[in-house]
Every structure is written in structure tokens, then in C-alpha cells.
Amino acid sequence: DQQVKQNSPSLSVQEGRISILNCDYTNSMFDYFLWYKKYPAEGPTFLISISSIKDKNEDGRFTVFLNKSAKHLSLHIVPSQPGDSAVYFCAASARAFGNEKLTFGTGTRLTIIP
Amino acid sequence: NAGVTQTPKFQVLKTGQSMTLQCAQDMNHNSMYWYRQDPGMGLRLIYYSASEGTTDKGEVPNGYNVSRLNKREFSLRLESAAPSQTSVYFCASRETGTGNEKLFFGSGTQLSVL
């Protein structure tokens, strides 16, 4: 039972354009969401997070949007750069209910075309 | 600043052999985790340790054992390796008690079981 889903295994975007990565979840107890970025042969690194009390969080070129009613979040990267080419994982946890373990999605491989 | 250090980086085992994956963190984090990453499956939690002296099962614990040796070290043992355990293994740690869900990952161990 995949509680966090990333339905697009891969995405290609032209350099300078906007990249939009999507994530859906099924567990209504999730109240904290994170995005991780992973380069080949490296561990995932934290990118940006959002609490369920917000619907948007921005950090430089990266913005995460949360739609609680649709159980959907998205990561926007503007403008996209070649160094953004990586696998992106969405993750969720249910902090308010004492579950502090992260549940990860299957990942989306983003390729930025120069 | 080493962060989370995993050894070895690569390992090839024959079916039935045993081995221990080592993990150490120097950030004074209470919680430590072992994940495995498989194609199309994302990151799945094997075991975690919320504090020194405690361990708990994650999503996919079968075939594995763990030891939280001290606050810094958390090892993962395969007693009798199987081809289904071919994967990339990541150790991670997290600060607790602050509401900070951010996991810090090691660079991974690529394990092949023949």
C-alpha cells in the first residue's frame, strides 16, 4: 500500500523553464511533508519542507505547494538549472499522532536540458 | 564535518553469507534509521532507533537485525543474505524533540547478493 505516490517516474524540462514535480498521499494523518534531492552515488539531501498548517513554502528557486483537500503537493523549481538534474523524493510524516517516521514516494527523475 | 558515515560503500555477497553494514553519525542525533532503495520502490524503512538502547521495526524488517551500539553508531546485519536483499542501503539520522523532521543521510552501501 503506497501511501505516498509520485506518478511520474521521469520529467524533462528545458533550462530556464519551470519544473513541476507532483506528489499525492493517501494517509489523512500526514501533517508534515518534505522534498529530498538525490544525485547518483550520493545519499538524499533535504531540499524543502512544509507543515500542513501552511499551503505554500518558498526557499529561493524552490517552492512547495500543499493542497490538503486534494491530498496533493507539488515542488516548483524556477528557473530550472542543469544542476537540478537529479531524482526527487517526496516524503511525509504524521507528527501530530506521534509517528515521526518518514514515508517516501518512489521518486521522479528530473532532467534539465541545456 | 563528516555527518553520517557508512561502510562499506560496495559489497558483493554469495547467498547465505552474512555481513554487517556500519553507520556512525557525529551530529549528536538521537534517532537513527536504515532504509533500502530499490528501483520503482523508493526508500523503504527497514529498522529505526529512536534513542540509544531502543530499536523498532520499519516496513521491511525481515531478514535483518540491528544494533544501536551507542548514540553514534547503528549497525545493520544480514545473517543469511538472499538475492532479494540486493539493494542500496542508506543510513540516516535526525535530531528529535525540536519538531525538525529533516533526515541526514549517508552516501549509501551498494550491496549485491549472488
XYZ file of C-alpha atoms in Angstrom:
228
model
C 0.000 0.000 0.000
C 1.860 3.051 -1.314
C 0.805 5.917 0.946
C 2.950 8.482 -0.862
C 2.850 8.381 -4.647
C 4.892 10.082 -7.309
C 3.185 9.056 -10.510
C 5.750 10.498 -12.909
C 8.932 8.397 -12.901
C 10.711 10.954 -15.071
C 10.443 14.531 -16.297
C 12.489 16.547 -18.802
C 12.499 20.346 -18.744
C 14.344 22.971 -20.759
C 16.913 25.032 -18.849
C 15.395 28.294 -17.621
C 11.835 26.950 -17.631
C 9.737 25.884 -14.661
C 9.943 22.311 -13.364
C 6.869 20.996 -11.552
C 7.101 17.744 -9.626
C 3.964 16.227 -8.167
C 3.214 14.044 -5.171
C -0.033 12.542 -3.856
C -0.714 10.947 -0.492
C -3.499 8.823 0.893
C -2.984 8.961 4.665
C -5.011 11.850 6.104
C -2.885 11.754 9.284
C 0.166 13.079 7.430
C 0.837 16.622 8.580
C 4.403 17.343 7.527
C 5.923 16.985 4.083
C 9.454 17.168 2.741
C 11.266 17.035 -0.586
C 14.644 15.389 -0.949
C 17.044 15.539 -3.869
C 19.369 12.692 -4.772
C 22.365 12.635 -7.100
C 23.829 9.313 -8.334
C 26.095 7.560 -5.820
C 25.127 10.007 -3.075
C 22.605 9.957 -0.257
C 19.419 12.039 -0.471
C 19.713 15.615 0.771
C 16.950 17.742 2.243
C 15.549 20.395 -0.072
C 12.423 21.988 1.392
C 9.540 21.161 3.726
C 6.016 22.286 4.556
C 3.709 21.857 7.515
C 0.015 21.139 6.999
C -0.866 24.481 8.600
C 0.549 26.199 5.510
C -0.276 25.914 1.840
C 2.967 27.311 0.464
C 6.619 27.484 1.429
C 9.314 29.170 -0.598
C 13.099 28.944 -0.496
C 14.922 30.689 -3.302
C 14.134 28.962 -6.587
C 12.154 26.230 -4.837
C 8.513 26.479 -3.785
C 6.345 23.723 -2.356
C 2.558 23.934 -2.568
C 0.213 21.855 -0.426
C -3.440 21.168 -1.251
C -4.785 19.298 1.782
C -8.268 18.723 0.390
C -6.800 17.015 -2.664
C -4.002 15.354 -0.653
C -1.568 16.698 -3.192
C 1.679 18.607 -3.054
C 3.955 19.930 -5.729
C 7.500 21.241 -5.963
C 8.176 24.123 -8.345
C 11.700 24.959 -9.461
C 12.090 28.289 -11.224
C 14.226 28.797 -13.204
C 15.466 25.265 -13.769
C 19.235 24.798 -13.968
C 21.381 21.882 -15.186
C 22.484 21.209 -11.608
C 18.860 20.462 -10.730
C 19.055 17.206 -12.700
C 18.563 14.562 -10.021
C 15.984 12.222 -8.527
C 13.465 13.971 -6.283
C 11.688 12.170 -3.465
C 8.599 13.375 -1.698
C 8.212 12.280 1.956
C 5.527 12.607 4.630
C 5.108 12.071 8.356
C 2.301 12.158 10.921
C 3.910 14.186 13.721
C 0.685 15.146 15.445
C -0.097 11.475 16.014
C 3.327 10.531 17.370
C 4.576 8.909 14.188
C 7.823 10.593 13.344
C 8.937 8.127 10.686
C 9.091 9.423 7.158
C 7.260 7.628 4.366
C 8.858 8.197 0.977
C 7.461 8.213 -2.523
C 9.066 6.308 -5.389
C 10.877 9.333 -6.813
C 10.874 11.388 -10.019
C 13.993 11.676 -12.155
C 14.297 15.268 -13.366
C 16.486 16.011 -16.363
C 17.231 19.629 -17.265
C 18.048 20.042 -20.934
C 20.643 22.765 -21.635
C 32.034 17.796 9.161
C 31.577 14.085 8.402
C 27.815 13.904 9.109
C 26.646 10.316 8.542
C 29.335 7.825 7.535
C 28.549 4.382 6.124
C 30.911 1.497 5.451
C 31.476 -0.294 3.176
C 30.449 1.588 0.029
C 30.221 -1.579 -2.064
C 29.845 -5.247 -1.182
C 29.230 -8.460 -3.085
C 27.987 -11.481 -1.148
C 27.068 -15.032 -2.015
C 23.671 -16.323 -0.967
C 23.802 -17.428 2.657
C 26.767 -15.292 3.659
C 26.459 -12.795 6.486
C 27.679 -9.257 6.856
C 27.239 -6.104 8.902
C 26.774 -2.620 7.481
C 28.224 0.047 9.735
C 26.877 3.537 10.291
C 28.110 6.371 12.500
C 26.943 9.968 12.910
C 28.762 12.842 14.570
C 25.813 15.250 14.932
C 24.701 14.028 18.371
C 21.342 12.939 16.934
C 19.055 10.730 18.973
C 17.275 8.933 16.127
C 18.911 6.733 13.509
C 17.409 4.824 10.579
C 18.192 2.205 7.967
C 16.487 2.458 4.566
C 16.812 0.451 1.382
C 16.292 1.875 -2.081
C 15.068 -0.295 -4.924
C 14.029 0.720 -8.448
C 10.374 1.742 -8.553
C 10.022 1.320 -4.782
C 11.535 4.490 -3.406
C 13.107 4.439 0.050
C 11.678 1.882 2.454
C 12.373 1.842 6.171
C 13.987 -1.354 7.478
C 14.613 -0.524 11.148
C 14.986 2.571 13.244
C 16.239 3.563 16.667
C 14.527 6.469 18.393
C 17.204 6.626 21.079
C 20.221 4.772 22.378
C 19.142 1.340 23.605
C 15.916 1.127 21.585
C 15.174 -0.304 18.157
C 11.939 -0.811 16.222
C 10.873 -2.476 13.002
C 10.029 -0.475 9.927
C 8.222 -1.536 6.741
C 10.602 -4.278 5.584
C 12.484 -5.763 8.595
C 12.509 -9.433 7.581
C 15.996 -10.838 7.090
C 17.705 -8.050 9.008
C 18.840 -7.298 12.539
C 20.131 -4.059 14.002
C 22.217 -2.901 16.937
C 22.327 0.577 18.400
C 25.801 0.249 19.826
C 25.853 3.734 21.331
C 24.456 7.144 20.456
C 26.757 7.482 17.452
C 26.568 4.028 15.881
C 23.757 1.968 14.361
C 24.623 -1.236 12.508
C 22.554 -3.401 10.170
C 23.216 -7.128 9.949
C 22.252 -9.637 7.307
C 22.560 -13.079 8.914
C 21.962 -15.113 5.743
C 21.949 -12.946 2.629
C 19.414 -13.568 -0.133
C 19.304 -12.209 -3.714
C 16.174 -10.223 -2.733
C 18.414 -8.191 -0.432
C 20.355 -6.798 -3.378
C 19.771 -3.081 -2.944
C 21.290 0.244 -1.997
C 21.221 0.768 1.758
C 21.128 4.190 3.383
C 21.671 5.075 6.993
C 20.173 8.316 8.282
C 19.928 10.277 11.497
C 17.688 13.015 12.868
C 17.544 15.447 15.716
C 14.462 14.872 17.901
C 12.470 16.999 20.294
C 12.611 20.062 18.060
C 9.876 19.256 15.534
C 12.581 19.070 12.910
C 11.800 16.139 10.658
C 14.864 16.590 8.488
C 16.838 13.385 7.960
C 20.533 13.447 7.197
C 21.645 10.550 5.003
C 24.904 8.735 4.474
C 26.199 8.134 0.951
C 24.905 4.561 0.798
C 26.113 0.977 0.514
C 25.595 -0.828 -2.792
C 25.023 -4.496 -1.926
C 24.789 -7.321 -4.446
C 23.831 -10.830 -3.379
C 24.602 -13.502 -5.960
